[in-house]
Amino acid sequence: MTRIRYVEPCGRARDVEVDQGLSVMEGAILNMVPGIEAECGGACVCATCHVYVDEAYGSTLCPPNATEHEMLDTVASERRPTSRLSCQIKVVAALDGLTVYLPERQT
Ligand code: FES
């Protein structure tokens, strides 16, 4: 299990233990973390699982592929350098303690 911290726009944080191999999006959905909609179920075609990742983990994450880059252009909230689609972040041991910040809105 890997601990992921989800922080809502109001600042409320929730720590969740997520099975390795799942995505950060799946960790949120399975634990009923509000703020991630994931309308496409992780197929990288909806951009409603947008998060801002803690910069400290930027080099630990695999960079977004071309499809994710394209979808990040369609997110409802501001796209920032730390923007990622949480369905594309696979939970691995090295991400223990990762903090992701939820955007104001997903649609
Ligand atoms: S769940 Fe649809 S793009 Fe991530």
PDB file of N, CA and C and ligand atoms in Angstrom:
ATOM      1  N   MET A   1       0.849  -1.191   0.000  1.00  0.00           N
ATOM      2  CA  MET A   1       0.000   0.000   0.000  1.00  0.00           C
ATOM      3  C   MET A   1       0.887   1.243   0.000  1.00  0.00           C
ATOM      4  N   THR A   2       0.417   2.240  -0.679  1.00  0.00           N
ATOM      5  CA  THR A   2       1.143   3.500  -0.803  1.00  0.00           C
ATOM      6  C   THR A   2       0.218   4.621  -0.349  1.00  0.00           C
ATOM      7  N   ARG A   3       0.748   5.511   0.465  1.00  0.00           N
ATOM      8  CA  ARG A   3      -0.096   6.584   0.979  1.00  0.00           C
ATOM      9  C   ARG A   3      -0.106   7.756  -0.004  1.00  0.00           C
ATOM     10  N   ILE A   4      -1.300   8.143  -0.393  1.00  0.00           N
ATOM     11  CA  ILE A   4      -1.484   9.300  -1.279  1.00  0.00           C
ATOM     12  C   ILE A   4      -2.314  10.325  -0.508  1.00  0.00           C
ATOM     13  N   ARG A   5      -1.898  11.567  -0.564  1.00  0.00           N
ATOM     14  CA  ARG A   5      -2.657  12.647   0.090  1.00  0.00           C
ATOM     15  C   ARG A   5      -3.390  13.447  -0.980  1.00  0.00           C
ATOM     16  N   TYR A   6      -4.702  13.554  -0.827  1.00  0.00           N
ATOM     17  CA  TYR A   6      -5.536  14.330  -1.745  1.00  0.00           C
ATOM     18  C   TYR A   6      -5.956  15.599  -1.011  1.00  0.00           C
ATOM     19  N   VAL A   7      -5.696  16.752  -1.605  1.00  0.00           N
ATOM     20  CA  VAL A   7      -6.015  18.023  -0.955  1.00  0.00           C
ATOM     21  C   VAL A   7      -7.068  18.751  -1.784  1.00  0.00           C
ATOM     22  N   GLU A   8      -8.204  19.023  -1.145  1.00  0.00           N
ATOM     23  CA  GLU A   8      -9.293  19.727  -1.822  1.00  0.00           C
ATOM     24  C   GLU A   8      -8.948  21.211  -1.943  1.00  0.00           C
ATOM     25  N   PRO A   9      -9.615  21.925  -2.841  1.00  0.00           N
ATOM     26  CA  PRO A   9      -9.335  23.355  -3.018  1.00  0.00           C
ATOM     27  C   PRO A   9      -9.477  24.165  -1.722  1.00  0.00           C
ATOM     28  N   CYS A  10     -10.323  23.711  -0.803  1.00  0.00           N
ATOM     29  CA  CYS A  10     -10.497  24.420   0.469  1.00  0.00           C
ATOM     30  C   CYS A  10      -9.344  24.147   1.431  1.00  0.00           C
ATOM     31  N   GLY A  11      -8.459  23.232   1.084  1.00  0.00           N
ATOM     32  CA  GLY A  11      -7.314  22.929   1.931  1.00  0.00           C
ATOM     33  C   GLY A  11      -7.471  21.661   2.754  1.00  0.00           C
ATOM     34  N   ARG A  12      -8.678  21.086   2.736  1.00  0.00           N
ATOM     35  CA  ARG A  12      -8.884  19.853   3.503  1.00  0.00           C
ATOM     36  C   ARG A  12      -8.115  18.712   2.848  1.00  0.00           C
ATOM     37  N   ALA A  13      -7.325  18.022   3.646  1.00  0.00           N
ATOM     38  CA  ALA A  13      -6.489  16.937   3.120  1.00  0.00           C
ATOM     39  C   ALA A  13      -7.004  15.591   3.588  1.00  0.00           C
ATOM     40  N   ARG A  14      -6.845  14.610   2.730  1.00  0.00           N
ATOM     41  CA  ARG A  14      -7.250  13.259   3.092  1.00  0.00           C
ATOM     42  C   ARG A  14      -6.160  12.290   2.660  1.00  0.00           C
ATOM     43  N   ASP A  15      -5.667  11.513   3.604  1.00  0.00           N
ATOM     44  CA  ASP A  15      -4.649  10.512   3.307  1.00  0.00           C
ATOM     45  C   ASP A  15      -5.319   9.170   3.055  1.00  0.00           C
ATOM     46  N   VAL A  16      -4.928   8.534   1.968  1.00  0.00           N
ATOM     47  CA  VAL A  16      -5.545   7.271   1.577  1.00  0.00           C
ATOM     48  C   VAL A  16      -4.439   6.266   1.267  1.00  0.00           C
ATOM     49  N   GLU A  17      -4.637   5.050   1.710  1.00  0.00           N
ATOM     50  CA  GLU A  17      -3.709   3.969   1.352  1.00  0.00           C
ATOM     51  C   GLU A  17      -4.209   3.338   0.058  1.00  0.00           C
ATOM     52  N   VAL A  18      -3.376   3.350  -0.959  1.00  0.00           N
ATOM     53  CA  VAL A  18      -3.790   2.866  -2.277  1.00  0.00           C
ATOM     54  C   VAL A  18      -2.923   1.667  -2.666  1.00  0.00           C
ATOM     55  N   ASP A  19      -3.555   0.636  -3.191  1.00  0.00           N
ATOM     56  CA  ASP A  19      -2.805  -0.539  -3.659  1.00  0.00           C
ATOM     57  C   ASP A  19      -1.894  -0.150  -4.816  1.00  0.00           C
ATOM     58  N   GLN A  20      -0.683  -0.657  -4.784  1.00  0.00           N
ATOM     59  CA  GLN A  20       0.227  -0.414  -5.902  1.00  0.00           C
ATOM     60  C   GLN A  20      -0.342  -1.087  -7.156  1.00  0.00           C
ATOM     61  N   GLY A  21      -0.168  -0.415  -8.264  1.00  0.00           N
ATOM     62  CA  GLY A  21      -0.711  -0.921  -9.521  1.00  0.00           C
ATOM     63  C   GLY A  21      -1.992  -0.216  -9.923  1.00  0.00           C
ATOM     64  N   LEU A  22      -2.703   0.320  -8.920  1.00  0.00           N
ATOM     65  CA  LEU A  22      -3.872   1.134  -9.243  1.00  0.00           C
ATOM     66  C   LEU A  22      -3.382   2.514  -9.671  1.00  0.00           C
ATOM     67  N   SER A  23      -4.292   3.329 -10.176  1.00  0.00           N
ATOM     68  CA  SER A  23      -3.923   4.705 -10.515  1.00  0.00           C
ATOM     69  C   SER A  23      -4.304   5.629  -9.359  1.00  0.00           C
ATOM     70  N   VAL A  24      -3.751   6.815  -9.386  1.00  0.00           N
ATOM     71  CA  VAL A  24      -4.113   7.816  -8.369  1.00  0.00           C
ATOM     72  C   VAL A  24      -5.615   8.132  -8.474  1.00  0.00           C
ATOM     73  N   MET A  25      -6.142   8.123  -9.687  1.00  0.00           N
ATOM     74  CA  MET A  25      -7.579   8.326  -9.877  1.00  0.00           C
ATOM     75  C   MET A  25      -8.363   7.203  -9.200  1.00  0.00           C
ATOM     76  N   GLU A  26      -7.977   5.953  -9.428  1.00  0.00           N
ATOM     77  CA  GLU A  26      -8.706   4.824  -8.838  1.00  0.00           C
ATOM     78  C   GLU A  26      -8.638   4.877  -7.316  1.00  0.00           C
ATOM     79  N   GLY A  27      -7.518   5.317  -6.785  1.00  0.00           N
ATOM     80  CA  GLY A  27      -7.404   5.457  -5.332  1.00  0.00           C
ATOM     81  C   GLY A  27      -8.423   6.448  -4.800  1.00  0.00           C
ATOM     82  N   ALA A  28      -8.652   7.518  -5.541  1.00  0.00           N
ATOM     83  CA  ALA A  28      -9.645   8.514  -5.116  1.00  0.00           C
ATOM     84  C   ALA A  28     -11.058   7.959  -5.219  1.00  0.00           C
ATOM     85  N   ILE A  29     -11.365   7.341  -6.336  1.00  0.00           N
ATOM     86  CA  ILE A  29     -12.731   6.835  -6.553  1.00  0.00           C
ATOM     87  C   ILE A  29     -13.062   5.737  -5.535  1.00  0.00           C
ATOM     88  N   LEU A  30     -12.148   4.798  -5.331  1.00  0.00           N
ATOM     89  CA  LEU A  30     -12.414   3.683  -4.413  1.00  0.00           C
ATOM     90  C   LEU A  30     -12.585   4.156  -2.974  1.00  0.00           C
ATOM     91  N   ASN A  31     -11.990   5.297  -2.661  1.00  0.00           N
ATOM     92  CA  ASN A  31     -12.068   5.818  -1.292  1.00  0.00           C
ATOM     93  C   ASN A  31     -12.990   7.029  -1.176  1.00  0.00           C
ATOM     94  N   MET A  32     -13.783   7.226  -2.215  1.00  0.00           N
ATOM     95  CA  MET A  32     -14.797   8.291  -2.227  1.00  0.00           C
ATOM     96  C   MET A  32     -14.216   9.667  -1.909  1.00  0.00           C
ATOM     97  N   VAL A  33     -13.052   9.937  -2.457  1.00  0.00           N
ATOM     98  CA  VAL A  33     -12.464  11.269  -2.340  1.00  0.00           C
ATOM     99  C   VAL A  33     -13.202  12.174  -3.324  1.00  0.00           C
ATOM    100  N   PRO A  34     -13.798  13.262  -2.863  1.00  0.00           N
ATOM    101  CA  PRO A  34     -14.522  14.131  -3.788  1.00  0.00           C
ATOM    102  C   PRO A  34     -13.566  14.935  -4.659  1.00  0.00           C
ATOM    103  N   GLY A  35     -14.054  15.312  -5.854  1.00  0.00           N
ATOM    104  CA  GLY A  35     -13.281  16.222  -6.683  1.00  0.00           C
ATOM    105  C   GLY A  35     -12.627  15.590  -7.894  1.00  0.00           C
ATOM    106  N   ILE A  36     -12.710  14.276  -8.002  1.00  0.00           N
ATOM    107  CA  ILE A  36     -12.228  13.592  -9.199  1.00  0.00           C
ATOM    108  C   ILE A  36     -13.420  12.855  -9.796  1.00  0.00           C
ATOM    109  N   GLU A  37     -13.764  13.203 -11.020  1.00  0.00           N
ATOM    110  CA  GLU A  37     -14.968  12.628 -11.621  1.00  0.00           C
ATOM    111  C   GLU A  37     -14.673  11.402 -12.466  1.00  0.00           C
ATOM    112  N   ALA A  38     -13.609  11.432 -13.239  1.00  0.00           N
ATOM    113  CA  ALA A  38     -13.176  10.258 -14.005  1.00  0.00           C
ATOM    114  C   ALA A  38     -14.289   9.684 -14.875  1.00  0.00           C
ATOM    115  N   GLU A  39     -14.894  10.545 -15.664  1.00  0.00           N
ATOM    116  CA  GLU A  39     -16.035  10.129 -16.479  1.00  0.00           C
ATOM    117  C   GLU A  39     -15.718   9.002 -17.449  1.00  0.00           C
ATOM    118  N   CYS A  40     -14.491   8.935 -17.933  1.00  0.00           N
ATOM    119  CA  CYS A  40     -14.166   7.888 -18.921  1.00  0.00           C
ATOM    120  C   CYS A  40     -13.605   6.629 -18.263  1.00  0.00           C
ATOM    121  N   GLY A  41     -13.485   6.643 -16.957  1.00  0.00           N
ATOM    122  CA  GLY A  41     -13.031   5.447 -16.259  1.00  0.00           C
ATOM    123  C   GLY A  41     -11.549   5.161 -16.386  1.00  0.00           C
ATOM    124  N   GLY A  42     -10.798   6.131 -16.865  1.00  0.00           N
ATOM    125  CA  GLY A  42      -9.353   5.941 -16.936  1.00  0.00           C
ATOM    126  C   GLY A  42      -8.819   5.730 -18.335  1.00  0.00           C
ATOM    127  N   ALA A  43      -9.641   5.986 -19.332  1.00  0.00           N
ATOM    128  CA  ALA A  43      -9.235   5.768 -20.722  1.00  0.00           C
ATOM    129  C   ALA A  43      -8.489   6.961 -21.316  1.00  0.00           C
ATOM    130  N   CYS A  44      -8.274   7.986 -20.539  1.00  0.00           N
ATOM    131  CA  CYS A  44      -7.533   9.178 -20.975  1.00  0.00           C
ATOM    132  C   CYS A  44      -8.254   9.924 -22.090  1.00  0.00           C
ATOM    133  N   VAL A  45      -9.583  10.004 -21.977  1.00  0.00           N
ATOM    134  CA  VAL A  45     -10.336  10.725 -23.001  1.00  0.00           C
ATOM    135  C   VAL A  45     -11.324  11.737 -22.419  1.00  0.00           C
ATOM    136  N   CYS A  46     -11.279  11.992 -21.106  1.00  0.00           N
ATOM    137  CA  CYS A  46     -12.270  12.925 -20.545  1.00  0.00           C
ATOM    138  C   CYS A  46     -11.645  14.117 -19.806  1.00  0.00           C
ATOM    139  N   ALA A  47     -10.473  13.953 -19.276  1.00  0.00           N
ATOM    140  CA  ALA A  47      -9.772  15.014 -18.533  1.00  0.00           C
ATOM    141  C   ALA A  47     -10.515  15.478 -17.286  1.00  0.00           C
ATOM    142  N   THR A  48     -11.375  14.628 -16.728  1.00  0.00           N
ATOM    143  CA  THR A  48     -12.079  15.003 -15.491  1.00  0.00           C
ATOM    144  C   THR A  48     -11.443  14.348 -14.260  1.00  0.00           C
ATOM    145  N   CYS A  49     -10.195  13.978 -14.411  1.00  0.00           N
ATOM    146  CA  CYS A  49      -9.444  13.425 -13.276  1.00  0.00           C
ATOM    147  C   CYS A  49      -8.202  14.284 -13.037  1.00  0.00           C
ATOM    148  N   HIS A  50      -8.296  15.534 -13.461  1.00  0.00           N
ATOM    149  CA  HIS A  50      -7.175  16.475 -13.394  1.00  0.00           C
ATOM    150  C   HIS A  50      -6.736  16.716 -11.948  1.00  0.00           C
ATOM    151  N   VAL A  51      -5.439  16.703 -11.718  1.00  0.00           N
ATOM    152  CA  VAL A  51      -4.868  17.071 -10.414  1.00  0.00           C
ATOM    153  C   VAL A  51      -3.594  17.885 -10.650  1.00  0.00           C
ATOM    154  N   TYR A  52      -3.186  18.581  -9.606  1.00  0.00           N
ATOM    155  CA  TYR A  52      -1.876  19.228  -9.587  1.00  0.00           C
ATOM    156  C   TYR A  52      -0.999  18.405  -8.650  1.00  0.00           C
ATOM    157  N   VAL A  53       0.134  17.934  -9.147  1.00  0.00           N
ATOM    158  CA  VAL A  53       0.982  17.081  -8.310  1.00  0.00           C
ATOM    159  C   VAL A  53       2.018  17.932  -7.565  1.00  0.00           C
ATOM    160  N   ASP A  54       2.341  17.472  -6.400  1.00  0.00           N
ATOM    161  CA  ASP A  54       3.386  18.104  -5.592  1.00  0.00           C
ATOM    162  C   ASP A  54       4.684  18.123  -6.400  1.00  0.00           C
ATOM    163  N   GLU A  55       5.276  19.307  -6.537  1.00  0.00           N
ATOM    164  CA  GLU A  55       6.490  19.445  -7.353  1.00  0.00           C
ATOM    165  C   GLU A  55       7.616  18.518  -6.899  1.00  0.00           C
ATOM    166  N   ALA A  56       7.633  18.184  -5.620  1.00  0.00           N
ATOM    167  CA  ALA A  56       8.703  17.331  -5.095  1.00  0.00           C
ATOM    168  C   ALA A  56       8.710  15.955  -5.756  1.00  0.00           C
ATOM    169  N   TYR A  57       7.576  15.556  -6.330  1.00  0.00           N
ATOM    170  CA  TYR A  57       7.480  14.231  -6.945  1.00  0.00           C
ATOM    171  C   TYR A  57       7.582  14.282  -8.459  1.00  0.00           C
ATOM    172  N   GLY A  58       7.785  15.481  -8.985  1.00  0.00           N
ATOM    173  CA  GLY A  58       7.803  15.637 -10.434  1.00  0.00           C
ATOM    174  C   GLY A  58       8.781  14.720 -11.137  1.00  0.00           C
ATOM    175  N   SER A  59       9.957  14.544 -10.560  1.00  0.00           N
ATOM    176  CA  SER A  59      10.956  13.709 -11.233  1.00  0.00           C
ATOM    177  C   SER A  59      10.719  12.227 -10.974  1.00  0.00           C
ATOM    178  N   THR A  60       9.872  11.900 -10.015  1.00  0.00           N
ATOM    179  CA  THR A  60       9.579  10.493  -9.718  1.00  0.00           C
ATOM    180  C   THR A  60       8.548   9.934 -10.689  1.00  0.00           C
ATOM    181  N   LEU A  61       7.707  10.833 -11.205  1.00  0.00           N
ATOM    182  CA  LEU A  61       6.628  10.389 -12.091  1.00  0.00           C
ATOM    183  C   LEU A  61       7.134  10.203 -13.521  1.00  0.00           C
ATOM    184  N   CYS A  62       6.559   9.217 -14.201  1.00  0.00           N
ATOM    185  CA  CYS A  62       6.805   9.120 -15.638  1.00  0.00           C
ATOM    186  C   CYS A  62       6.158  10.344 -16.280  1.00  0.00           C
ATOM    187  N   PRO A  63       6.821  10.962 -17.237  1.00  0.00           N
ATOM    188  CA  PRO A  63       6.228  12.153 -17.860  1.00  0.00           C
ATOM    189  C   PRO A  63       4.968  11.790 -18.657  1.00  0.00           C
ATOM    190  N   PRO A  64       4.080  12.766 -18.849  1.00  0.00           N
ATOM    191  CA  PRO A  64       2.863  12.488 -19.614  1.00  0.00           C
ATOM    192  C   PRO A  64       3.186  12.131 -21.067  1.00  0.00           C
ATOM    193  N   ASN A  65       2.428  11.206 -21.614  1.00  0.00           N
ATOM    194  CA  ASN A  65       2.617  10.873 -23.028  1.00  0.00           C
ATOM    195  C   ASN A  65       1.846  11.876 -23.888  1.00  0.00           C
ATOM    196  N   ALA A  66       1.924  11.710 -25.190  1.00  0.00           N
ATOM    197  CA  ALA A  66       1.316  12.680 -26.112  1.00  0.00           C
ATOM    198  C   ALA A  66      -0.191  12.792 -25.910  1.00  0.00           C
ATOM    199  N   THR A  67      -0.840  11.689 -25.668  1.00  0.00           N
ATOM    200  CA  THR A  67      -2.293  11.710 -25.483  1.00  0.00           C
ATOM    201  C   THR A  67      -2.664  12.485 -24.222  1.00  0.00           C
ATOM    202  N   GLU A  68      -1.938  12.231 -23.132  1.00  0.00           N
ATOM    203  CA  GLU A  68      -2.222  12.965 -21.895  1.00  0.00           C
ATOM    204  C   GLU A  68      -1.969  14.458 -22.097  1.00  0.00           C
ATOM    205  N   HIS A  69      -0.875  14.803 -22.769  1.00  0.00           N
ATOM    206  CA  HIS A  69      -0.587  16.214 -23.054  1.00  0.00           C
ATOM    207  C   HIS A  69      -1.756  16.864 -23.790  1.00  0.00           C
ATOM    208  N   GLU A  70      -2.257  16.154 -24.773  1.00  0.00           N
ATOM    209  CA  GLU A  70      -3.373  16.665 -25.572  1.00  0.00           C
ATOM    210  C   GLU A  70      -4.600  16.877 -24.694  1.00  0.00           C
ATOM    211  N   MET A  71      -4.890  15.908 -23.847  1.00  0.00           N
ATOM    212  CA  MET A  71      -6.074  16.008 -22.980  1.00  0.00           C
ATOM    213  C   MET A  71      -5.893  17.094 -21.914  1.00  0.00           C
ATOM    214  N   LEU A  72      -4.674  17.310 -21.482  1.00  0.00           N
ATOM    215  CA  LEU A  72      -4.449  18.361 -20.477  1.00  0.00           C
ATOM    216  C   LEU A  72      -4.787  19.743 -21.033  1.00  0.00           C
ATOM    217  N   ASP A  73      -4.773  19.877 -22.346  1.00  0.00           N
ATOM    218  CA  ASP A  73      -5.184  21.151 -22.951  1.00  0.00           C
ATOM    219  C   ASP A  73      -6.679  21.386 -22.812  1.00  0.00           C
ATOM    220  N   THR A  74      -7.434  20.368 -22.423  1.00  0.00           N
ATOM    221  CA  THR A  74      -8.894  20.497 -22.356  1.00  0.00           C
ATOM    222  C   THR A  74      -9.426  20.544 -20.924  1.00  0.00           C
ATOM    223  N   VAL A  75      -8.555  20.593 -19.926  1.00  0.00           N
ATOM    224  CA  VAL A  75      -9.035  20.567 -18.545  1.00  0.00           C
ATOM    225  C   VAL A  75      -9.869  21.823 -18.241  1.00  0.00           C
ATOM    226  N   ALA A  76     -10.823  21.666 -17.322  1.00  0.00           N
ATOM    227  CA  ALA A  76     -11.756  22.753 -17.020  1.00  0.00           C
ATOM    228  C   ALA A  76     -11.110  23.846 -16.169  1.00  0.00           C
ATOM    229  N   SER A  77     -10.211  23.474 -15.292  1.00  0.00           N
ATOM    230  CA  SER A  77      -9.499  24.452 -14.472  1.00  0.00           C
ATOM    231  C   SER A  77      -8.164  24.765 -15.134  1.00  0.00           C
ATOM    232  N   GLU A  78      -7.503  25.778 -14.628  1.00  0.00           N
ATOM    233  CA  GLU A  78      -6.231  26.217 -15.199  1.00  0.00           C
ATOM    234  C   GLU A  78      -5.232  25.061 -15.347  1.00  0.00           C
ATOM    235  N   ARG A  79      -4.602  24.980 -16.518  1.00  0.00           N
ATOM    236  CA  ARG A  79      -3.520  24.013 -16.681  1.00  0.00           C
ATOM    237  C   ARG A  79      -2.232  24.647 -16.176  1.00  0.00           C
ATOM    238  N   ARG A  80      -1.543  23.939 -15.323  1.00  0.00           N
ATOM    239  CA  ARG A  80      -0.274  24.414 -14.763  1.00  0.00           C
ATOM    240  C   ARG A  80       0.832  23.420 -15.107  1.00  0.00           C
ATOM    241  N   PRO A  81       2.099  23.816 -14.884  1.00  0.00           N
ATOM    242  CA  PRO A  81       3.196  22.874 -15.158  1.00  0.00           C
ATOM    243  C   PRO A  81       3.071  21.566 -14.363  1.00  0.00           C
ATOM    244  N   THR A  82       2.389  21.618 -13.217  1.00  0.00           N
ATOM    245  CA  THR A  82       2.240  20.424 -12.388  1.00  0.00           C
ATOM    246  C   THR A  82       0.950  19.656 -12.693  1.00  0.00           C
ATOM    247  N   SER A  83       0.220  20.071 -13.700  1.00  0.00           N
ATOM    248  CA  SER A  83      -1.039  19.388 -14.039  1.00  0.00           C
ATOM    249  C   SER A  83      -0.774  17.987 -14.577  1.00  0.00           C
ATOM    250  N   ARG A  84      -1.576  17.062 -14.091  1.00  0.00           N
ATOM    251  CA  ARG A  84      -1.552  15.685 -14.612  1.00  0.00           C
ATOM    252  C   ARG A  84      -2.971  15.133 -14.590  1.00  0.00           C
ATOM    253  N   LEU A  85      -3.162  14.095 -15.388  1.00  0.00           N
ATOM    254  CA  LEU A  85      -4.409  13.342 -15.304  1.00  0.00           C
ATOM    255  C   LEU A  85      -4.145  12.178 -14.353  1.00  0.00           C
ATOM    256  N   SER A  86      -4.913  12.134 -13.274  1.00  0.00           N
ATOM    257  CA  SER A  86      -4.601  11.163 -12.219  1.00  0.00           C
ATOM    258  C   SER A  86      -4.801   9.720 -12.661  1.00  0.00           C
ATOM    259  N   CYS A  87      -5.568   9.512 -13.721  1.00  0.00           N
ATOM    260  CA  CYS A  87      -5.734   8.128 -14.206  1.00  0.00           C
ATOM    261  C   CYS A  87      -4.467   7.624 -14.881  1.00  0.00           C
ATOM    262  N   GLN A  88      -3.566   8.542 -15.191  1.00  0.00           N
ATOM    263  CA  GLN A  88      -2.339   8.149 -15.887  1.00  0.00           C
ATOM    264  C   GLN A  88      -1.149   8.031 -14.932  1.00  0.00           C
ATOM    265  N   ILE A  89      -1.396   8.213 -13.647  1.00  0.00           N
ATOM    266  CA  ILE A  89      -0.327   8.079 -12.657  1.00  0.00           C
ATOM    267  C   ILE A  89      -0.507   6.751 -11.937  1.00  0.00           C
ATOM    268  N   LYS A  90       0.384   5.831 -12.216  1.00  0.00           N
ATOM    269  CA  LYS A  90       0.313   4.514 -11.585  1.00  0.00           C
ATOM    270  C   LYS A  90       0.960   4.593 -10.205  1.00  0.00           C
ATOM    271  N   VAL A  91       0.275   4.046  -9.234  1.00  0.00           N
ATOM    272  CA  VAL A  91       0.786   4.068  -7.866  1.00  0.00           C
ATOM    273  C   VAL A  91       1.877   3.005  -7.705  1.00  0.00           C
ATOM    274  N   VAL A  92       3.054   3.481  -7.325  1.00  0.00           N
ATOM    275  CA  VAL A  92       4.193   2.594  -7.056  1.00  0.00           C
ATOM    276  C   VAL A  92       4.777   2.982  -5.702  1.00  0.00           C
ATOM    277  N   ALA A  93       5.628   2.134  -5.156  1.00  0.00           N
ATOM    278  CA  ALA A  93       6.172   2.372  -3.813  1.00  0.00           C
ATOM    279  C   ALA A  93       6.876   3.719  -3.718  1.00  0.00           C
ATOM    280  N   ALA A  94       7.550   4.124  -4.783  1.00  0.00           N
ATOM    281  CA  ALA A  94       8.315   5.381  -4.761  1.00  0.00           C
ATOM    282  C   ALA A  94       7.415   6.605  -4.604  1.00  0.00           C
ATOM    283  N   LEU A  95       6.125   6.426  -4.803  1.00  0.00           N
ATOM    284  CA  LEU A  95       5.201   7.564  -4.674  1.00  0.00           C
ATOM    285  C   LEU A  95       4.620   7.672  -3.269  1.00  0.00           C
ATOM    286  N   ASP A  96       5.103   6.867  -2.335  1.00  0.00           N
ATOM    287  CA  ASP A  96       4.555   6.932  -0.977  1.00  0.00           C
ATOM    288  C   ASP A  96       4.682   8.356  -0.446  1.00  0.00           C
ATOM    289  N   GLY A  97       3.559   8.908  -0.013  1.00  0.00           N
ATOM    290  CA  GLY A  97       3.546  10.276   0.504  1.00  0.00           C
ATOM    291  C   GLY A  97       3.196  11.321  -0.539  1.00  0.00           C
ATOM    292  N   LEU A  98       2.953  10.891  -1.762  1.00  0.00           N
ATOM    293  CA  LEU A  98       2.613  11.843  -2.832  1.00  0.00           C
ATOM    294  C   LEU A  98       1.394  12.677  -2.441  1.00  0.00           C
ATOM    295  N   THR A  99       1.500  13.973  -2.675  1.00  0.00           N
ATOM    296  CA  THR A  99       0.361  14.860  -2.474  1.00  0.00           C
ATOM    297  C   THR A  99      -0.133  15.332  -3.830  1.00  0.00           C
ATOM    298  N   VAL A 100      -1.438  15.223  -4.031  1.00  0.00           N
ATOM    299  CA  VAL A 100      -2.052  15.789  -5.236  1.00  0.00           C
ATOM    300  C   VAL A 100      -3.107  16.791  -4.790  1.00  0.00           C
ATOM    301  N   TYR A 101      -3.155  17.892  -5.519  1.00  0.00           N
ATOM    302  CA  TYR A 101      -4.099  18.980  -5.209  1.00  0.00           C
ATOM    303  C   TYR A 101      -5.215  18.947  -6.246  1.00  0.00           C
ATOM    304  N   LEU A 102      -6.437  18.967  -5.757  1.00  0.00           N
ATOM    305  CA  LEU A 102      -7.594  18.879  -6.654  1.00  0.00           C
ATOM    306  C   LEU A 102      -7.930  20.266  -7.171  1.00  0.00           C
ATOM    307  N   PRO A 103      -8.290  20.388  -8.433  1.00  0.00           N
ATOM    308  CA  PRO A 103      -8.629  21.695  -8.990  1.00  0.00           C
ATOM    309  C   PRO A 103     -10.026  22.148  -8.535  1.00  0.00           C
ATOM    310  N   GLU A 104     -10.330  23.398  -8.799  1.00  0.00           N
ATOM    311  CA  GLU A 104     -11.639  23.954  -8.416  1.00  0.00           C
ATOM    312  C   GLU A 104     -12.784  23.180  -9.066  1.00  0.00           C
ATOM    313  N   ARG A 105     -12.582  22.795 -10.331  1.00  0.00           N
ATOM    314  CA  ARG A 105     -13.659  22.071 -11.002  1.00  0.00           C
ATOM    315  C   ARG A 105     -13.087  21.165 -12.073  1.00  0.00           C
ATOM    316  N   GLN A 106     -13.880  20.161 -12.445  1.00  0.00           N
ATOM    317  CA  GLN A 106     -13.454  19.180 -13.457  1.00  0.00           C
ATOM    318  C   GLN A 106     -14.241  19.325 -14.755  1.00  0.00           C
ATOM    319  N   THR A 107     -15.369  20.037 -14.704  1.00  0.00           N
ATOM    320  CA  THR A 107     -16.175  20.217 -15.928  1.00  0.00           C
ATOM    321  C   THR A 107     -16.622  21.663 -16.007  1.00  0.00           C
TER     322      THR A 107
HETATM  323  S1  FES B   1     -10.474   9.330 -16.063  1.00  0.00           S
HETATM  324 FE1  FES B   1     -10.863  10.189 -18.013  1.00  0.00          FE
HETATM  325  S2  FES B   1      -8.979  11.086 -18.547  1.00  0.00           S
HETATM  326 FE2  FES B   1      -8.601  10.272 -16.571  1.00  0.00          FE
END
